[in-house]
mmCIF file of C-alpha atoms in Angstrom:
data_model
loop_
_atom_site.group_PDB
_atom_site.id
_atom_site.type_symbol
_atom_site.label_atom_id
_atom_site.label_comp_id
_atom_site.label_asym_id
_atom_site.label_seq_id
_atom_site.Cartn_x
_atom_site.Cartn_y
_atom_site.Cartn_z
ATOM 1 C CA UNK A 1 11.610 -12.461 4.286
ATOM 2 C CA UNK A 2 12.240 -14.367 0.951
ATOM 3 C CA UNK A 3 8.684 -12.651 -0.842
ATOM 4 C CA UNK A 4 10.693 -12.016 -4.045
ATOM 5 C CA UNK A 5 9.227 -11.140 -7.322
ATOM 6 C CA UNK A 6 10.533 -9.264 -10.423
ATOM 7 C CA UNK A 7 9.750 -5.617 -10.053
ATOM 8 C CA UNK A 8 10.467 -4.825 -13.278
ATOM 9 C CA UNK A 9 6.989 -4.947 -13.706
ATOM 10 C CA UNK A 10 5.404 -1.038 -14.623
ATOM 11 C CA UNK A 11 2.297 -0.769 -12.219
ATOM 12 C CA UNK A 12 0.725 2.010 -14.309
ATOM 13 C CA UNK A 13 0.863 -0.087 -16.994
ATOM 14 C CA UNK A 14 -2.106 -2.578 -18.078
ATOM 15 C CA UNK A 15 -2.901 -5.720 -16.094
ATOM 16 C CA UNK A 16 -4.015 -7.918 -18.879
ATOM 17 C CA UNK A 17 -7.354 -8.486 -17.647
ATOM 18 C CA UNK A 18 -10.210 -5.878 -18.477
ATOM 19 C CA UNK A 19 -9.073 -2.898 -19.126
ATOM 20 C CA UNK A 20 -5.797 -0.167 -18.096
ATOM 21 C CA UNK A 21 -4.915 0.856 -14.801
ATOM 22 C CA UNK A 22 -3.835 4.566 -13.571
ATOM 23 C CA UNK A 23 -4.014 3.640 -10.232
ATOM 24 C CA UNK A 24 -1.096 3.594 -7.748
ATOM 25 C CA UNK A 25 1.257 0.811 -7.883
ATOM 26 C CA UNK A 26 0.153 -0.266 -4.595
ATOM 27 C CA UNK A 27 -3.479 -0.211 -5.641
ATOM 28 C CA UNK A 28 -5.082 -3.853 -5.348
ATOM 29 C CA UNK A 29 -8.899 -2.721 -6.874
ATOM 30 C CA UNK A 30 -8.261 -2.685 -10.528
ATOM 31 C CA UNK A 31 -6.805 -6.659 -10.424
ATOM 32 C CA UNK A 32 -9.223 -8.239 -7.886
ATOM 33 C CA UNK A 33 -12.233 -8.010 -9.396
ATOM 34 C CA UNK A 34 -12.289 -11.085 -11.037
ATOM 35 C CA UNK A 35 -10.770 -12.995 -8.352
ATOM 36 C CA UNK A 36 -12.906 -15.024 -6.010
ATOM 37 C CA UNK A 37 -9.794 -16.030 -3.672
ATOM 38 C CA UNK A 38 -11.025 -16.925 0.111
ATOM 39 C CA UNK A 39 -13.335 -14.365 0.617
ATOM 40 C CA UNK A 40 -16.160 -15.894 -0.398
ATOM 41 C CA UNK A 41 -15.862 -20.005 0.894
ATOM 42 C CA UNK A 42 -13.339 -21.906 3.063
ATOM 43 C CA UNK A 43 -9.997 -22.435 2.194
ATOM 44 C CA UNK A 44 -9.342 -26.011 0.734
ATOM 45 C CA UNK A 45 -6.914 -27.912 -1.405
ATOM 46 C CA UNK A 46 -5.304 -25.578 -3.787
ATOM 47 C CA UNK A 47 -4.464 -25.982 -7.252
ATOM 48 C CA UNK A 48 -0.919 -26.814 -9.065
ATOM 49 C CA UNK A 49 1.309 -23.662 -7.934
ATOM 50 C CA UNK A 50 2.403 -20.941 -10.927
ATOM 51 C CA UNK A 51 4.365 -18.602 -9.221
ATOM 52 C CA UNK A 52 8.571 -18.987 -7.658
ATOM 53 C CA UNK A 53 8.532 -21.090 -5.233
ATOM 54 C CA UNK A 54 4.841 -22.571 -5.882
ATOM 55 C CA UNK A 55 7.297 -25.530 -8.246
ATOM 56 C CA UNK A 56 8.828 -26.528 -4.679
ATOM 57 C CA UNK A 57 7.811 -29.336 -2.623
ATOM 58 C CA UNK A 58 4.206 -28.328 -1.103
ATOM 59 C CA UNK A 59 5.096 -26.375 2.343
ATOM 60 C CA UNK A 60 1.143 -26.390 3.045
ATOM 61 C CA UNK A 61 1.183 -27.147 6.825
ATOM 62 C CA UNK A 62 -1.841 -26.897 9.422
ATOM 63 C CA UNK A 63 -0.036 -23.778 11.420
ATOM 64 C CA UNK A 64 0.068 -22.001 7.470
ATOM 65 C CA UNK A 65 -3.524 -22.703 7.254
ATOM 66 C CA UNK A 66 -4.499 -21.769 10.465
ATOM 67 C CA UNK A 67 -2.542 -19.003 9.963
ATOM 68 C CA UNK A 68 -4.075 -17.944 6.654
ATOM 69 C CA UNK A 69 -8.003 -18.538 7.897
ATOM 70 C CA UNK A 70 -7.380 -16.550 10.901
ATOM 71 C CA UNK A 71 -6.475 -13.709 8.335
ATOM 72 C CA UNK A 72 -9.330 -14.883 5.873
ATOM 73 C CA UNK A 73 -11.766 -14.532 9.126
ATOM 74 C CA UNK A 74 -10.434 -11.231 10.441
ATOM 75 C CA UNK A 75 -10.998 -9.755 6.651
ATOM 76 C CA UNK A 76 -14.435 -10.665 6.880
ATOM 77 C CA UNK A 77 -15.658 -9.141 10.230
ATOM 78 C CA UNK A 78 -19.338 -7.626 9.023
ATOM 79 C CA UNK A 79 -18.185 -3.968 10.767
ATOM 80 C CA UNK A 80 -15.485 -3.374 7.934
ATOM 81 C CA UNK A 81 -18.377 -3.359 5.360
ATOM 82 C CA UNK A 82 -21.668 -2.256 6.906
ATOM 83 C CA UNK A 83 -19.301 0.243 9.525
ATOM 84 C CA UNK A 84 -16.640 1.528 8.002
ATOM 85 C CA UNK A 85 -17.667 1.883 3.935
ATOM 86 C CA UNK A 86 -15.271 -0.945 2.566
ATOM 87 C CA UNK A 87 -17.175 -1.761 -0.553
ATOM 88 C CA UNK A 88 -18.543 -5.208 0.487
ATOM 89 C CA UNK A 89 -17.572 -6.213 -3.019
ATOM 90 C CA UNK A 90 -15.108 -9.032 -3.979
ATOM 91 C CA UNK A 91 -12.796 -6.065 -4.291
ATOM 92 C CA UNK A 92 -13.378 -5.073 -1.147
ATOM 93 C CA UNK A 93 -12.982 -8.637 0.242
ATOM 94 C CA UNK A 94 -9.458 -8.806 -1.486
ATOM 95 C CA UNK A 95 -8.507 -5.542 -0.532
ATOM 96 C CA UNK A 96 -9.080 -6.561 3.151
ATOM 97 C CA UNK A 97 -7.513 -9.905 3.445
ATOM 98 C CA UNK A 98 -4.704 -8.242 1.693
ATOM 99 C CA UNK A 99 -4.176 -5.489 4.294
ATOM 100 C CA UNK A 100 -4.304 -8.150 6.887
ATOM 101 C CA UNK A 101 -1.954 -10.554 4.864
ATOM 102 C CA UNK A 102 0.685 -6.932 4.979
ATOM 103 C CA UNK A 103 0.085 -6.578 8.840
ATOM 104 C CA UNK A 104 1.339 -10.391 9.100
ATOM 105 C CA UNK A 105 4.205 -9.893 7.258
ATOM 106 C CA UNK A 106 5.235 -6.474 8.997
ATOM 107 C CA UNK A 107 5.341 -8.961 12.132
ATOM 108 C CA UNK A 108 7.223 -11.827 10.706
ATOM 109 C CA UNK A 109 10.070 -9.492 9.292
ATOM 110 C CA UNK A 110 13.295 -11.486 10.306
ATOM 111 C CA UNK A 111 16.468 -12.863 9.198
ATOM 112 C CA UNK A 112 15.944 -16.119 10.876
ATOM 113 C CA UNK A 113 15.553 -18.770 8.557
ATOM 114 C CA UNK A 114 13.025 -20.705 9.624
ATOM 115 C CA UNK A 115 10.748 -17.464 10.309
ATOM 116 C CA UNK A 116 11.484 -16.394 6.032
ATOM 117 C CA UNK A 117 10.162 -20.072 4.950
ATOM 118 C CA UNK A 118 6.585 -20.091 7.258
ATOM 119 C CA UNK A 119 6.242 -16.389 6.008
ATOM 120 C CA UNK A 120 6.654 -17.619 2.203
ATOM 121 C CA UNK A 121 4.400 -20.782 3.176
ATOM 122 C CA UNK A 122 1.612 -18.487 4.216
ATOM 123 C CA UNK A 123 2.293 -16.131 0.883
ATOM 124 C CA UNK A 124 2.548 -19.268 -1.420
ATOM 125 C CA UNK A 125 -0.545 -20.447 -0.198
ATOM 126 C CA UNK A 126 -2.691 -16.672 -0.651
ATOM 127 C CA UNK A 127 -1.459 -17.147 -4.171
ATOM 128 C CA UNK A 128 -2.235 -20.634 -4.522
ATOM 129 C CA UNK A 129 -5.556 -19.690 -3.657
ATOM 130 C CA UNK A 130 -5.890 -17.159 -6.328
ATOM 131 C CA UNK A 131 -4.276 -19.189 -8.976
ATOM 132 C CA UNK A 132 -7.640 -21.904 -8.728
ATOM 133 C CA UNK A 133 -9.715 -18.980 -8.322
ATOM 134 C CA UNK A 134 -8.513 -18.048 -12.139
ATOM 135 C CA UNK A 135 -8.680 -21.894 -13.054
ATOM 136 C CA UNK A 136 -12.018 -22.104 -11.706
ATOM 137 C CA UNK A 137 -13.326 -19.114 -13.265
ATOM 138 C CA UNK A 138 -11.809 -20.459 -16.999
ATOM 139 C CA UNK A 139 -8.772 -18.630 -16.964
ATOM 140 C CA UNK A 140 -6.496 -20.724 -19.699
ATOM 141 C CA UNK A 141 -3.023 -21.398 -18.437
ATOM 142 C CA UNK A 142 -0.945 -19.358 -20.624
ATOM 143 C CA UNK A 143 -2.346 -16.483 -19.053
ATOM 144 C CA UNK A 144 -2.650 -17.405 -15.230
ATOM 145 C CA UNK A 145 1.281 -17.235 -14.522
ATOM 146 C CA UNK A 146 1.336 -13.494 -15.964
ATOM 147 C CA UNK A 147 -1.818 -12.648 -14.043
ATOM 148 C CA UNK A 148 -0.619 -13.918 -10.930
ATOM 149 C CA UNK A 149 2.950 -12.269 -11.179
ATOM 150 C CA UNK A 150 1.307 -9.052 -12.001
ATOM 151 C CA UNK A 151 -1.036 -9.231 -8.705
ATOM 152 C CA UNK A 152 2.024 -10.453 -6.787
ATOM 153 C CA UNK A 153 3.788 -7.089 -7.353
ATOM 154 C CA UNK A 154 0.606 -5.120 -6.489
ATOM 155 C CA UNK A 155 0.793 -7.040 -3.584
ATOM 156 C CA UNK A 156 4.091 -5.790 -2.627
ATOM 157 C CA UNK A 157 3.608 -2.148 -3.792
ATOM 158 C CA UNK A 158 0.860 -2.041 -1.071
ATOM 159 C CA UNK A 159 3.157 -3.867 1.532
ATOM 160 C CA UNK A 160 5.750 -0.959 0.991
ATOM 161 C CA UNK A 161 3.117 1.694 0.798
ATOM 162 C CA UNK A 162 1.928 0.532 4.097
ATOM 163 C CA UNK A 163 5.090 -0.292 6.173
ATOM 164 C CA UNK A 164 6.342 2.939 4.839
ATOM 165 C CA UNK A 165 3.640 4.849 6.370
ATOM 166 C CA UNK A 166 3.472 2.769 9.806
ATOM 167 C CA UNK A 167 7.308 2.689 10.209
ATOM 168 C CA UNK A 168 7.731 6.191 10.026
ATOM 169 C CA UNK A 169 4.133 6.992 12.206
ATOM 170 C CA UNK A 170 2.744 9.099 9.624
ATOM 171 C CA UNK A 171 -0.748 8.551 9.682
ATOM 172 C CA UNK A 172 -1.740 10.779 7.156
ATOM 173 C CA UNK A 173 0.595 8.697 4.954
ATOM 174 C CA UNK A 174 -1.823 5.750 5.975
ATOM 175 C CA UNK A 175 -4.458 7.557 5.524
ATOM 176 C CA UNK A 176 -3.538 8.043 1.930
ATOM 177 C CA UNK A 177 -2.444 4.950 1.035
ATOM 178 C CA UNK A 178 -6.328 3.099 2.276
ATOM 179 C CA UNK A 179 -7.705 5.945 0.684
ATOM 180 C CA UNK A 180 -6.493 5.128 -2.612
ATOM 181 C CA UNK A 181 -6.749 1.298 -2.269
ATOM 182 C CA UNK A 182 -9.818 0.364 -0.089
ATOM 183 C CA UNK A 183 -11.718 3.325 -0.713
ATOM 184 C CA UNK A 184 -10.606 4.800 -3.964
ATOM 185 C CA UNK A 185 -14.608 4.821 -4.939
ATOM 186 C CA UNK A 186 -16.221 5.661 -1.760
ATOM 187 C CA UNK A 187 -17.419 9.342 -1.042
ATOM 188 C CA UNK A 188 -15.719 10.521 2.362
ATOM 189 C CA UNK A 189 -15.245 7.464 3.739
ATOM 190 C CA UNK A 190 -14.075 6.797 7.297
ATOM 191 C CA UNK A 191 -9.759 6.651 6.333
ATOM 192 C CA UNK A 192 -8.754 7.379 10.221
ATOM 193 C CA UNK A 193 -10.821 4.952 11.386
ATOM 194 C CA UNK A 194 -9.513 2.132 9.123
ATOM 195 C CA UNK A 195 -5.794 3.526 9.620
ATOM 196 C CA UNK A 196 -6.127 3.088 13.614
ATOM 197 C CA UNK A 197 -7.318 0.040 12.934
ATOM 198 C CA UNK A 198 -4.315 -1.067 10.830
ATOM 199 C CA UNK A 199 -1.960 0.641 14.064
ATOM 200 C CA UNK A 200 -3.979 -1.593 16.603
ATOM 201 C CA UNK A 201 -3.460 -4.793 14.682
ATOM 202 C CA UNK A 202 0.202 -3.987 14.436
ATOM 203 C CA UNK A 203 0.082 -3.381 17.629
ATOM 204 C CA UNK A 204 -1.326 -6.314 19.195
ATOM 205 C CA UNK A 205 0.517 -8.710 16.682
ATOM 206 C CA UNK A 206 3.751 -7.049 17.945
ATOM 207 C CA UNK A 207 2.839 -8.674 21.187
ATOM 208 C CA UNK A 208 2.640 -11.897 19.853
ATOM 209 C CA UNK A 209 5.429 -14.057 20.045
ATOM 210 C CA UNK A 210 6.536 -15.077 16.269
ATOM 211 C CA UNK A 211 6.884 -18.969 17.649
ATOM 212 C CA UNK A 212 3.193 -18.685 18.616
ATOM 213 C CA UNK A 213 2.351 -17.300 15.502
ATOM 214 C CA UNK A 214 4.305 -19.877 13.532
ATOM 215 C CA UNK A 215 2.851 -23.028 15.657
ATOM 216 C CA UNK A 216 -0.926 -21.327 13.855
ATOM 217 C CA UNK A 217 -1.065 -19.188 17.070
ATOM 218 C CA UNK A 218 -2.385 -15.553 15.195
ATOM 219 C CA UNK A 219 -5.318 -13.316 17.601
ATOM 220 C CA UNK A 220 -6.865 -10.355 15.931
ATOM 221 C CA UNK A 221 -9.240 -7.867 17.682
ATOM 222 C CA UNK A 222 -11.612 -5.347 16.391
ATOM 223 C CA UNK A 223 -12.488 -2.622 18.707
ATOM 224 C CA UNK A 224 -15.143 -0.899 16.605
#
């Protein structure tokens, strides 16, 4: 799929925002807390687009939304927070709709054309989201494009972290990966449970046809 961004980008390196990060380079935590994104009210309008292909022609269409607020739903299920230790923080929020956001995209991996445009429609818009969260929080516009290109490759650190571990079946790999991201400040949280979670998803996505998921189609289950 065309989700490009520079990776020149050091991960270890500061975010701009509050302070350093020595996390991971997948790790979302240290970036999200200041982001309000979906996770707290519906998705509406978003804002003027600062990031690749945000300057092109809006590709908002109601299959992308329904797409996105099925993920935005999923992310919230109460079991995740009161359940499973996911900090029910605006962290924790992000972290989860991002984790869903990565199982979606492990599904939509194609060559087809028309499959790599929905799949950036339904990443443009996640961003879009987070770029009025910034404006709507005072963020200045000189520094929204950085912040949002830095969170972008976080984004995609944890998308390789993740289909790394799930392509080669290592679930200890998963383990490790939601165990530095989700619950990097939770004492012995439950990992494996979270990690078959993330298999099941996969799994029940992969039966999805992507022409169902593309018409705004998307079912996610949650067999606590």
């Amino acid at each position: 799929m065309n989700l490009t961004f520079p990776m020149a980008l050091d991960y270890r390196l500061a975010t701009g925002l509050d302070k350093p990060t020595l996390r991971p380079p997948e790790c979302l935590a240290a970036n999200a807390s200041y982001c309000k994104l979906a996770l707290c009210r519906p998705v509406t309008t978003p804002s003027v687009a600062m990031i690749l292909s945000l300057f092109r022609k809006n590709t908002d269409t109601a299959p992308v939304y329904a797409v996105y607020n099925a993920i935005v739903a999923q992310s919230r299920q109460p079991v995740f927070y009161a359940e499973w230790g996911v900090p029910d923080t605006v962290t924790g929020r992000f972290d989860m709709i991002s984790l869903h956001m990565a199982l979606l995209f492990r599904r939509l991996r194609s060559d087809d054309r028309k499959v790599k445009e929905f799949s950036q429609a339904v990443f443009d818009l996640f961003f879009k989201d987070m770029d009025r969260s910034l404006r709507e929080m005072g963020v200045g516009d000189l520094s929204i494009a950085k912040r949002i290109q830095k969170m972008g490759n976080q984004f995609f650190g944890l998308l390789a972290a993740v289909n790394a571990a799930m392509d080669s079946l290592n679930m200890q790999a998963l383990d490790d990966v939601l165990s530095r991201n989700v619950y990097a400040e939770v004492d012995n949280p439950p990992v494996r449970k979270l990690s078959e979670y993330m298999v099941a998803q996969s799994d029940l996505l992969g039966g999805q046809s992507i022409e169902a998921i593309m018409a705004g189609n998307v079912t996610m289950e949650l067999n606590a």
